[in-house]
Coordinates of C-alpha atoms in Angstrom, one line a residue:
X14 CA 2.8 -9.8 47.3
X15 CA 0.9 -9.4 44.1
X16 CA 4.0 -10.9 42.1
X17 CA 3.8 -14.0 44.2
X18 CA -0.1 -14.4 43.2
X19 CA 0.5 -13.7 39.5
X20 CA 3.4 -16.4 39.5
X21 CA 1.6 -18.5 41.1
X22 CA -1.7 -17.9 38.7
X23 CA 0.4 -18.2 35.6
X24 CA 1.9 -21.8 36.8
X25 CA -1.7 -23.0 37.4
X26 CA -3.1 -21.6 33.6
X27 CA 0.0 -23.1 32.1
X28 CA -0.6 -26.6 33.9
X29 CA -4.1 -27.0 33.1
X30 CA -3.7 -26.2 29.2
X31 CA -5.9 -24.1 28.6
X32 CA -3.2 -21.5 27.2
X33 CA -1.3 -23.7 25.7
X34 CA -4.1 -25.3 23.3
X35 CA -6.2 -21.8 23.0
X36 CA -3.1 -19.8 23.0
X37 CA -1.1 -21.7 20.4
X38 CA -4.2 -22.2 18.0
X39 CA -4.2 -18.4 18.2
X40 CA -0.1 -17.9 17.6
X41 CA -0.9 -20.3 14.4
X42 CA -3.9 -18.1 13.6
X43 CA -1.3 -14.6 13.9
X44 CA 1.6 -16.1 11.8
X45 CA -0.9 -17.1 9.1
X46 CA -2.7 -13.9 8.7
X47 CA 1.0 -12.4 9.1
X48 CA 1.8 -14.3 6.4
X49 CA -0.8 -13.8 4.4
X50 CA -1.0 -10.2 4.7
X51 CA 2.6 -9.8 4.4
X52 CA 2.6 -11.7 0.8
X53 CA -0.8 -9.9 -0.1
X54 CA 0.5 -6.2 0.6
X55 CA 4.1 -7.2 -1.4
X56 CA 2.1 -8.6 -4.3
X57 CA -0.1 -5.7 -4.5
X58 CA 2.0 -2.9 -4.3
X59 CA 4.3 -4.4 -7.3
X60 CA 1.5 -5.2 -9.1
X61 CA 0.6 -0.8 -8.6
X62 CA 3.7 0.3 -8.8
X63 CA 4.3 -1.7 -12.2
X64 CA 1.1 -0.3 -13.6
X65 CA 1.5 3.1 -12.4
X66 CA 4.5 3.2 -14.7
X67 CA 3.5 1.3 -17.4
X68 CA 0.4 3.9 -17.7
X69 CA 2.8 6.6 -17.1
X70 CA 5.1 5.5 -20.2
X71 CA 2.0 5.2 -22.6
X72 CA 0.7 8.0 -22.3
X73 CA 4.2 10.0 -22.7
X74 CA 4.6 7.4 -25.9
X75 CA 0.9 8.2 -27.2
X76 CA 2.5 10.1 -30.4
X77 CA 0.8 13.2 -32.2
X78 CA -3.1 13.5 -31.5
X79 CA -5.6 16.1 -30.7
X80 CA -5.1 17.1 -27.2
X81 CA -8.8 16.4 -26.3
X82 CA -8.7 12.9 -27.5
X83 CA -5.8 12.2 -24.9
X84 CA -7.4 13.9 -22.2
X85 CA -10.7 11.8 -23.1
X86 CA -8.6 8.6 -23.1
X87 CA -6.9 10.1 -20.1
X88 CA -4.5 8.1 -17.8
X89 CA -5.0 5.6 -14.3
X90 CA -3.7 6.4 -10.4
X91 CA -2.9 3.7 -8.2
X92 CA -3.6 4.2 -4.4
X93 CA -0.6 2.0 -2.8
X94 CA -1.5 -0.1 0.2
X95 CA 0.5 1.6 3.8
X96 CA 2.8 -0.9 5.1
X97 CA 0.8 -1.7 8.1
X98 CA -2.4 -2.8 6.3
X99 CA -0.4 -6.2 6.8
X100 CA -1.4 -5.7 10.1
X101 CA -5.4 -4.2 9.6
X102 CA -6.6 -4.2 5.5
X103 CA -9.4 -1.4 7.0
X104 CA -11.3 -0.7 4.0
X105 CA -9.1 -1.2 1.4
X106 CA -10.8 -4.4 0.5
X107 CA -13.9 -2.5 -0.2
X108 CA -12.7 0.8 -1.9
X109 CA -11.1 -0.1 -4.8
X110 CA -7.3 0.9 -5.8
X111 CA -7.8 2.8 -9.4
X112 CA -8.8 5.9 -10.4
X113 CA -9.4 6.5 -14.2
X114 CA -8.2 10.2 -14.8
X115 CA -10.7 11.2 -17.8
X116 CA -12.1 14.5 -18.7
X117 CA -14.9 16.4 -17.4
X118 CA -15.8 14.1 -14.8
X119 CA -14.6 12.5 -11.2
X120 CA -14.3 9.1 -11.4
X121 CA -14.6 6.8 -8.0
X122 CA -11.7 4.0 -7.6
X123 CA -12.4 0.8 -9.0
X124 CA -11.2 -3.1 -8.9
X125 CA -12.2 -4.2 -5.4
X126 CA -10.7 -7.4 -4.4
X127 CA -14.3 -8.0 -2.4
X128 CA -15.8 -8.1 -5.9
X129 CA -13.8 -11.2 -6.1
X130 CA -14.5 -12.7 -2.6
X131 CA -16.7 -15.4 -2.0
X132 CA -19.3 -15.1 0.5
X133 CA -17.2 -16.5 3.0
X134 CA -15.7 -12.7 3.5
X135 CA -19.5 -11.6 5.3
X136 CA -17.6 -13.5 7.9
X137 CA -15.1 -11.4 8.2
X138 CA -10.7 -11.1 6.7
X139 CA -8.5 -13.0 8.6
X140 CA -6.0 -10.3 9.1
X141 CA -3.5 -9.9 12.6
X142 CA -6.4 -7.2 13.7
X143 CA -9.3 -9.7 13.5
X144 CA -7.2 -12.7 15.6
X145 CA -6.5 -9.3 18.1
X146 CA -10.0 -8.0 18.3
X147 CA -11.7 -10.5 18.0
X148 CA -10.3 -14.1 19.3
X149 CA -7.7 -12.8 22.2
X150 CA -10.9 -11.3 24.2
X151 CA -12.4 -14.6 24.0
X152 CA -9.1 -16.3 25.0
X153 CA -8.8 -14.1 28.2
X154 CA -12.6 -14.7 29.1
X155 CA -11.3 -18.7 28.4
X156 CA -8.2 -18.5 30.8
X157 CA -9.8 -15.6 33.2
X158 CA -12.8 -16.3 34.4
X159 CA -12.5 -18.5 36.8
X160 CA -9.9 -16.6 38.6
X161 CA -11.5 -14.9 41.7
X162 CA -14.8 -17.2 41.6
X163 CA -12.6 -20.2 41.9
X164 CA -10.5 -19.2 44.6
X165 CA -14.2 -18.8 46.5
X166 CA -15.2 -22.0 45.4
X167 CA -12.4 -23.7 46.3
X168 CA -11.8 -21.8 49.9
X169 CA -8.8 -21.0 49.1
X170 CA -9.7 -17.3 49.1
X171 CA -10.5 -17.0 52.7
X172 CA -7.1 -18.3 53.5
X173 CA -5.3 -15.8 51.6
X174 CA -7.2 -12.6 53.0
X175 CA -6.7 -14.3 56.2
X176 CA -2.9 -14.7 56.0
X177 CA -3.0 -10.7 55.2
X178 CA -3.6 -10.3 51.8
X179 CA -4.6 -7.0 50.4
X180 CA -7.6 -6.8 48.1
X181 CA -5.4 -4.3 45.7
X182 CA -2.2 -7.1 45.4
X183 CA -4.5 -9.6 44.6
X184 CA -6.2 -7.9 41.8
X185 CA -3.2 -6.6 40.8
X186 CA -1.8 -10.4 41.0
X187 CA -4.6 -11.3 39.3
X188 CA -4.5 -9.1 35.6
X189 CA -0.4 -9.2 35.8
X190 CA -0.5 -13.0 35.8
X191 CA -3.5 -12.5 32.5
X192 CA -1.6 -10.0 30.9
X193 CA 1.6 -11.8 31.0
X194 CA 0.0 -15.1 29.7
X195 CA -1.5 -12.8 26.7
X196 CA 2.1 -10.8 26.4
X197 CA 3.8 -14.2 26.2
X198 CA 1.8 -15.2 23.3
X199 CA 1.7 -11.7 21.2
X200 CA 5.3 -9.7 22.3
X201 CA 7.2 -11.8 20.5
X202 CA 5.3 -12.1 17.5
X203 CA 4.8 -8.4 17.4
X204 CA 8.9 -7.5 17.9
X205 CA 10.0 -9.9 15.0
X206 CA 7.0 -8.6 13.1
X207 CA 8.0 -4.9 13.4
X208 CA 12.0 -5.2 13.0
X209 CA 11.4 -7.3 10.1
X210 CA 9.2 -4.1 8.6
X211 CA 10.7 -1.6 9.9
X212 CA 14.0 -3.0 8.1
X213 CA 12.5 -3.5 5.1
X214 CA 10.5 -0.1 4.2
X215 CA 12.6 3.1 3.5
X216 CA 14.4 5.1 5.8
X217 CA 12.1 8.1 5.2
X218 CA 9.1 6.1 6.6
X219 CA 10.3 4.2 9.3
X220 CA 9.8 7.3 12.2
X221 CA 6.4 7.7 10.7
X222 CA 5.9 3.5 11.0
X223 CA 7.2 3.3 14.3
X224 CA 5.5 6.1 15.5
X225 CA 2.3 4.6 14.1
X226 CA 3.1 1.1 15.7
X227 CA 3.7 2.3 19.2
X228 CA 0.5 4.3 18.8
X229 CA -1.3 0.8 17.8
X230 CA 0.5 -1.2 20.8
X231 CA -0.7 1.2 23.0
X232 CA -5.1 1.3 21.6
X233 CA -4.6 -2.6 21.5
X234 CA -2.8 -2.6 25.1
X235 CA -6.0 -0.6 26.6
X236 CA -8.4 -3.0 24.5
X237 CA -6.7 -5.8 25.8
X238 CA -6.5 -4.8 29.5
X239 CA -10.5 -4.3 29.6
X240 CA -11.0 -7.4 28.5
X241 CA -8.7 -8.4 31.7
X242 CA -10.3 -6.3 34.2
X243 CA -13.8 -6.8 33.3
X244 CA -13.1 -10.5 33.4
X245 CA -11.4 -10.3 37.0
X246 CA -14.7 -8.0 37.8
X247 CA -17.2 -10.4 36.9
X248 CA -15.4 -13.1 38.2
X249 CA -15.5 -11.4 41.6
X250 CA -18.7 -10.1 41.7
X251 CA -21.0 -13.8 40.1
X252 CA -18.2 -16.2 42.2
X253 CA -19.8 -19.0 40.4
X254 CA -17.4 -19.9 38.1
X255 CA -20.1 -21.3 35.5
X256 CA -22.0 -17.9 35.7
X257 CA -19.0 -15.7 35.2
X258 CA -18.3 -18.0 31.3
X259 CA -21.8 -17.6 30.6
X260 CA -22.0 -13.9 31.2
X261 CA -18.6 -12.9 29.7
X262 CA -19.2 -15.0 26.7
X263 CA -22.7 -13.3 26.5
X264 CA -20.8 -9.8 26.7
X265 CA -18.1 -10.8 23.8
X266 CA -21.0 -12.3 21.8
X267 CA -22.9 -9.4 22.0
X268 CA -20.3 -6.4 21.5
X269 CA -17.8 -8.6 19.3
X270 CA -20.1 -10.2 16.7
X271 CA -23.6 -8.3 17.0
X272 CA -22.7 -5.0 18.0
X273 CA -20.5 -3.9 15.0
X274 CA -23.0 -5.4 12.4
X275 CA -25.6 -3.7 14.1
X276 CA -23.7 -0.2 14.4
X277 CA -23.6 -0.6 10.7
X278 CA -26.8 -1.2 9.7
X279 CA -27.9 1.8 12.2
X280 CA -25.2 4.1 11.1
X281 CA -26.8 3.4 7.6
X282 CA -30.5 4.4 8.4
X283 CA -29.3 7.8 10.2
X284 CA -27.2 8.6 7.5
X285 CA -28.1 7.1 3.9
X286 CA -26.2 7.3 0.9
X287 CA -27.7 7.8 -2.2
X288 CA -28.2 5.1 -4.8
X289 CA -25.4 4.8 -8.0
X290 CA -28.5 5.9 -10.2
X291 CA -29.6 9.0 -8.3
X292 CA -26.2 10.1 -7.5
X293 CA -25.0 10.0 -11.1
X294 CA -28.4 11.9 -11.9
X295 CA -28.5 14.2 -9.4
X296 CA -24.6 15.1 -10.6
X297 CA -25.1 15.3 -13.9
X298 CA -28.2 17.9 -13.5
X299 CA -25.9 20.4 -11.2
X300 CA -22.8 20.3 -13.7
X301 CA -25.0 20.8 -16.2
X302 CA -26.8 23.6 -14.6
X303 CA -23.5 24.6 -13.7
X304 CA -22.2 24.3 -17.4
X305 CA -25.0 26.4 -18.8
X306 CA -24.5 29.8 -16.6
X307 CA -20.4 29.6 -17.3
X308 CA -21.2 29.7 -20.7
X309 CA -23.8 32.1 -21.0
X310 CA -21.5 34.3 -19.0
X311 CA -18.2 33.7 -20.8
X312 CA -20.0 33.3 -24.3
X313 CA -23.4 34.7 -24.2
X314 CA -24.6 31.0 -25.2
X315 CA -27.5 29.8 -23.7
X316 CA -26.4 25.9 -24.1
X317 CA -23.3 24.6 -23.9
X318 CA -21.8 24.2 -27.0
X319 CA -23.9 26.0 -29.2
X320 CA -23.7 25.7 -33.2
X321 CA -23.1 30.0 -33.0
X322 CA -19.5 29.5 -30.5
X323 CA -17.0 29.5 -33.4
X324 CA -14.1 26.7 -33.5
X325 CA -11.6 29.3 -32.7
X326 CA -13.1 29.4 -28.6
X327 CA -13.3 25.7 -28.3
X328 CA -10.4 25.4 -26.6
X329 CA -11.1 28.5 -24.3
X330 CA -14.7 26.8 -24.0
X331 CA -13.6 23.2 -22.9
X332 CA -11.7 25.2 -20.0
X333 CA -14.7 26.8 -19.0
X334 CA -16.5 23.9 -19.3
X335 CA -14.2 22.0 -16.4
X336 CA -14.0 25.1 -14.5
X337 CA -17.6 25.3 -13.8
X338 CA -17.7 21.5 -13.0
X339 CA -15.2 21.6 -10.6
X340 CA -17.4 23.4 -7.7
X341 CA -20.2 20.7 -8.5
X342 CA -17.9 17.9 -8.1
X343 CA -16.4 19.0 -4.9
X344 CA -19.7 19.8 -3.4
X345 CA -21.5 16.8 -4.4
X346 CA -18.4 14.7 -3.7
X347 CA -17.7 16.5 -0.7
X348 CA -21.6 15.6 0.8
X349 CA -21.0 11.9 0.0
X350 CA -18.0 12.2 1.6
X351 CA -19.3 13.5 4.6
X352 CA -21.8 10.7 4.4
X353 CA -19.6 8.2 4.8
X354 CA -17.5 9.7 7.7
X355 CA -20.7 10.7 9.9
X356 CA -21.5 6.9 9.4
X357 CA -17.9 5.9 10.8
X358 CA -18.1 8.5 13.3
X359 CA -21.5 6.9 14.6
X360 CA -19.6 3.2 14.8
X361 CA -16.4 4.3 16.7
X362 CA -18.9 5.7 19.0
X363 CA -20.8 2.7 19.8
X364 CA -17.3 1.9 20.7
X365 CA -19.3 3.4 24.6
X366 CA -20.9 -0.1 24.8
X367 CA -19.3 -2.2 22.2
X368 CA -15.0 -1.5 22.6
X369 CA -14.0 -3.6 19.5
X370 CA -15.7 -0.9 17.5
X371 CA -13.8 2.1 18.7
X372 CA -10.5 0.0 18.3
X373 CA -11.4 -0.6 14.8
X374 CA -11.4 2.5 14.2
X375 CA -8.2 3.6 15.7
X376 CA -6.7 0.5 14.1
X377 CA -7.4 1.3 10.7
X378 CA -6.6 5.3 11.0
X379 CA -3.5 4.3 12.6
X380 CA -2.7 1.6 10.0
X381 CA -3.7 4.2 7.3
X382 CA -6.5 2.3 5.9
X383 CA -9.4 3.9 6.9
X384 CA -11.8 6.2 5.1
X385 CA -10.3 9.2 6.2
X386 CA -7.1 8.5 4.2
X387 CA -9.0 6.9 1.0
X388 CA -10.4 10.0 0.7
X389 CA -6.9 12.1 0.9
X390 CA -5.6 9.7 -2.0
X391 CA -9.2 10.6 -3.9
X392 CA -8.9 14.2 -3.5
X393 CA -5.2 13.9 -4.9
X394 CA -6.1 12.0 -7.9
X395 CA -8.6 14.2 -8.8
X396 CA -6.3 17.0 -8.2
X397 CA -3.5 15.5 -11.0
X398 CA -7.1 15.1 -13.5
X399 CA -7.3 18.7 -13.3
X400 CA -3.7 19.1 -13.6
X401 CA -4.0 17.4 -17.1
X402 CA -7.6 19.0 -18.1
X403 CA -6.0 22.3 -17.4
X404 CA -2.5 21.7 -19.4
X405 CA -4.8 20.4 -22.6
X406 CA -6.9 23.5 -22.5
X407 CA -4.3 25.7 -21.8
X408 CA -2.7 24.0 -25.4
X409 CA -5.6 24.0 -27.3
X410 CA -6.5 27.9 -26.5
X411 CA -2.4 28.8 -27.5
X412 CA -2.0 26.2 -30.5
X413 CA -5.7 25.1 -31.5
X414 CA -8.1 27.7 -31.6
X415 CA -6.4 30.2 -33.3
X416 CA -6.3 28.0 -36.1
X417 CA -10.1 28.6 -36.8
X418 CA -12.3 26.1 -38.8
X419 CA -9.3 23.7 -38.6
X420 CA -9.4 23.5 -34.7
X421 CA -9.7 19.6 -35.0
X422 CA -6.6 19.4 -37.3
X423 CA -3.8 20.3 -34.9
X424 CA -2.3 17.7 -33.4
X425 CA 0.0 18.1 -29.9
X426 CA 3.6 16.3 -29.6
X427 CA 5.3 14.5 -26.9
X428 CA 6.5 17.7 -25.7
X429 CA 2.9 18.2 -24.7
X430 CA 2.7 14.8 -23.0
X431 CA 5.6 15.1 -21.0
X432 CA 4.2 18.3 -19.4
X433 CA 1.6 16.6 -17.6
X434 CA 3.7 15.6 -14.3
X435 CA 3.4 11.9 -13.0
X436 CA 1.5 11.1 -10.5
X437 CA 3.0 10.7 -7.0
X438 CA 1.5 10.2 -3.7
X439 CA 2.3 10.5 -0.1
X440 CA 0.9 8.6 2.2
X441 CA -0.4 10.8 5.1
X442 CA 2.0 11.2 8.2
X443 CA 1.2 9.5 11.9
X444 CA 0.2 13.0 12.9
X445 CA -2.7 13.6 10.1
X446 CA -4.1 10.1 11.6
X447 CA -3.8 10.7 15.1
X448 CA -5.5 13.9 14.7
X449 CA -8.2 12.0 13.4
X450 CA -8.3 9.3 16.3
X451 CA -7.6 10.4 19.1
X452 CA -10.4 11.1 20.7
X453 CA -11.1 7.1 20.3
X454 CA -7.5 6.7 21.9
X455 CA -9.0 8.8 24.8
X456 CA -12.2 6.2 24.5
X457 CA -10.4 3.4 25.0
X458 CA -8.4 4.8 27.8
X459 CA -11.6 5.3 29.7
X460 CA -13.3 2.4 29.4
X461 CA -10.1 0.7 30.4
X462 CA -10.5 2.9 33.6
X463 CA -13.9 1.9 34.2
X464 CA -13.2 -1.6 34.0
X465 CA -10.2 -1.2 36.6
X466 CA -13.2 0.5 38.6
X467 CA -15.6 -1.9 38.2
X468 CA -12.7 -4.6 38.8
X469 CA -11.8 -2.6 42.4
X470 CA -15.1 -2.2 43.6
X471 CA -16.0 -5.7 42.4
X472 CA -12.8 -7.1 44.8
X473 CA -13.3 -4.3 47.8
X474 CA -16.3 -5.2 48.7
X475 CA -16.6 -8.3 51.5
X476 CA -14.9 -11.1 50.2
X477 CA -15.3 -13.2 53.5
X478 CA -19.2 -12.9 53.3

């Protein structure tokens, strides 16, 4: 019986147009921001992968110079952009994509394209997530509201619980005939979508993309279908069709656009970051710290670099000198790291009231663009800078100081350079990102069961009344 309704449902919203104009402004809003993203992500990870190289090349091509002068000039990392941040950009906007790899000190990624935005992006990207999370909610409260409540207002709803009608087949009727009319308009879009980049990337990724994918469908599929049930609820329980718009579009208001700005600003006062200025301060004055008690204990210095250590340690001196930085700049890293996690952690909760927050959050991990991952490509770039602070040291203590007074006139070769390994990075694996989000995966799945509730108990009760 409950096929019957849901044909029957989906001939009325086709005939009355409402899918058809709302639903194919939205298909145009999809294939743009497809589009868009998928020129955006090509551009961009040329534009990387040419200068990862190009750096690469001159700093192998540097010629003879004093170790330490290279690893001051140092080299540049590029973070490539995952293949699905065509479908959600996350963060990356907002994080930058460079890393300058120069001594004694962590450097945060630069260049953010939102430097370059105009204010127009307080609004919000348009991206395939933003059309998903955003506008498709609103087109199901547009196409569903009226669904129960005008059956009551038009009688027709005591003629079909009289003609034997279960309660359960006409919900059921009901979200099967929403659901297909939102399947109808995103399926396809999302099967050509995936084939076309699941031919395109390398073999070795394409288990990890599709695994990723089918993890999205199925956050976005739960989204989706408590959007459907709470509009099928509310449409039973108001059955004024006018009330049920008014409070639904109050509800999408309210979690959709003011919730997330407001789980934000929250997430900000709970846990605050410190300014640029006393972060870079409060850094400086632990390595330093730091820096004098290495020394004292390696050289019996009581500042660094003191006019009575003789040329022949400065090698052996530089490498302490790093060494005893390295616990600072994990710890004080680390804690701002932690910062800005606890702060995400406190959104995807709100995801309890607000669901578009909670998918956010699964969205990005999944698509590999949320802070979780930038800070696995930070912790690998600063991983290579100590892979070439440690090489120059290691040099300068076997060719350098035992040359005395003349310390500063050695000069290293390209044999030197070409020891420092290029950079490479791996993008995480679906598994490290799922074992970051699945506990909002389990989020959504429950509010997607309360809504079904709420949607039950909202039909069960007397209809005829």
């Amino acid at each position: 019986m409950f096929a019957f309704i849901a044909a029957k449902d989906m001939r009325e919203i086709i005939r009355d147009g409402r899918l058809l104009w709302a639903g194919g402004l939205i298909c145009l809003l999809l294939a743009v921001a497809l589009a868009a993203g998928w020129q955006r992500h090509a551009q961009v990870n040329s534009e990387r992968s040419a200068g990862q190289a190009l750096d690469y090349e001159a700093w192998l091509q540097q010629g003879r110079r004093h170790p330490h002068d290279a690893a001051e000039q140092g080299m540049h990392v590029f973070k490539p952009e995952p293949p699905l941040s065509i479908l959600d950009p996350g963060i990356e906007p907002y994080v930058g994509s460079t890393v300058w790899l120069q001594a004694h000190r962590q450097s945060e990624l630069k260049f953010r394209p939102a430097q370059d935005a105009t204010g127009l992006q307080r609004f919000g990207e348009l991206s395939p997530a933003w059309v998903l999370q955003v506008l498709l909610p609103l087109l199901i409260i547009t196409i569903g509201f009226n669904a129960i409540s005008g059956e009551y207002e038009r009688g027709t709803l005591r003629q079909l619980l009289s003609i034997g009608v279960s309660t359960r087949s006409l919900l059921l009727g009901k979200a099967a005939a929403l659901g297909a009319c939102v399947a109808l308009l995103i399926v396809p879009v999302g099967l050509i979508f995936s084939a076309i980049l699941l031919a395109r990337i390398e073999a070795a990724d394409r288990l990890d993309v599709l695994g990723r994918t089918v993890l999205l469908f199925a956050g976005y599929a739960l989204y989706l279908g408590f959007y459907i049930f709470l509009t099928l609820a509310v449409s039973a329980r108001v059955r004024s069709s006018r009330a049920a718009l008014v409070l639904l579009l109050a509800f999408w208001v309210a979690t959709t656009l003011i919730a997330p700005r407001a789980a934000s600003e929250t997430a900000s006062l709970l846990y605050p970051t410190p300014s640029r200025l006393d972060f870079d301060q409060h850094l400086s004055h632990d390595i330093g710290e730091a820096a004098d008690q290495a020394w004292a204990a390696s050289f019996g210095v009581r500042t660094q670099w003191d006019a009575s250590l003789p040329l022949s340690k400065w090698g052996a001196a530089l490498k302490v000198d790093d060494h005893a930085g390295y616990g600072v700049l994990d710890q004080t890293f680390g804690k701002l790291w932690d910062t800005f996690e606890r702060q995400e952690w406190m959104q995807r909760w709100v995801g309890l009231v607000a669901p578009v927050t909670a998918l956010r959050s699964f969205s990005m991990g999944l698509a590999g663009t949320d802070f979780t991952q930038h800070r696995d490509f930070s912790s690998a770039a600063e991983a290579q800078r100590r892979t070439i602070q440690d090489i120059v040291s290691d040099d300068l203590v076997k060719h350098a100081d035992p040359l005395g007074n003349a310390h500063f006139t050695y000069k290293a070769g390209p044999e030197l350079w070409a020891s420092v390994p290029q950079f490479r990075y791996s993008l995480p694996r679906v598994s490290f990102a799922f074992s970051h989000h699945w506990q909002t995966l389990v989020l959504l799945a429950a509010l997607f069961g309360l809504s079904v509730g709420l949607a039950h108990h909202a039909v069960s009760r007397p209809l005829m009344r």
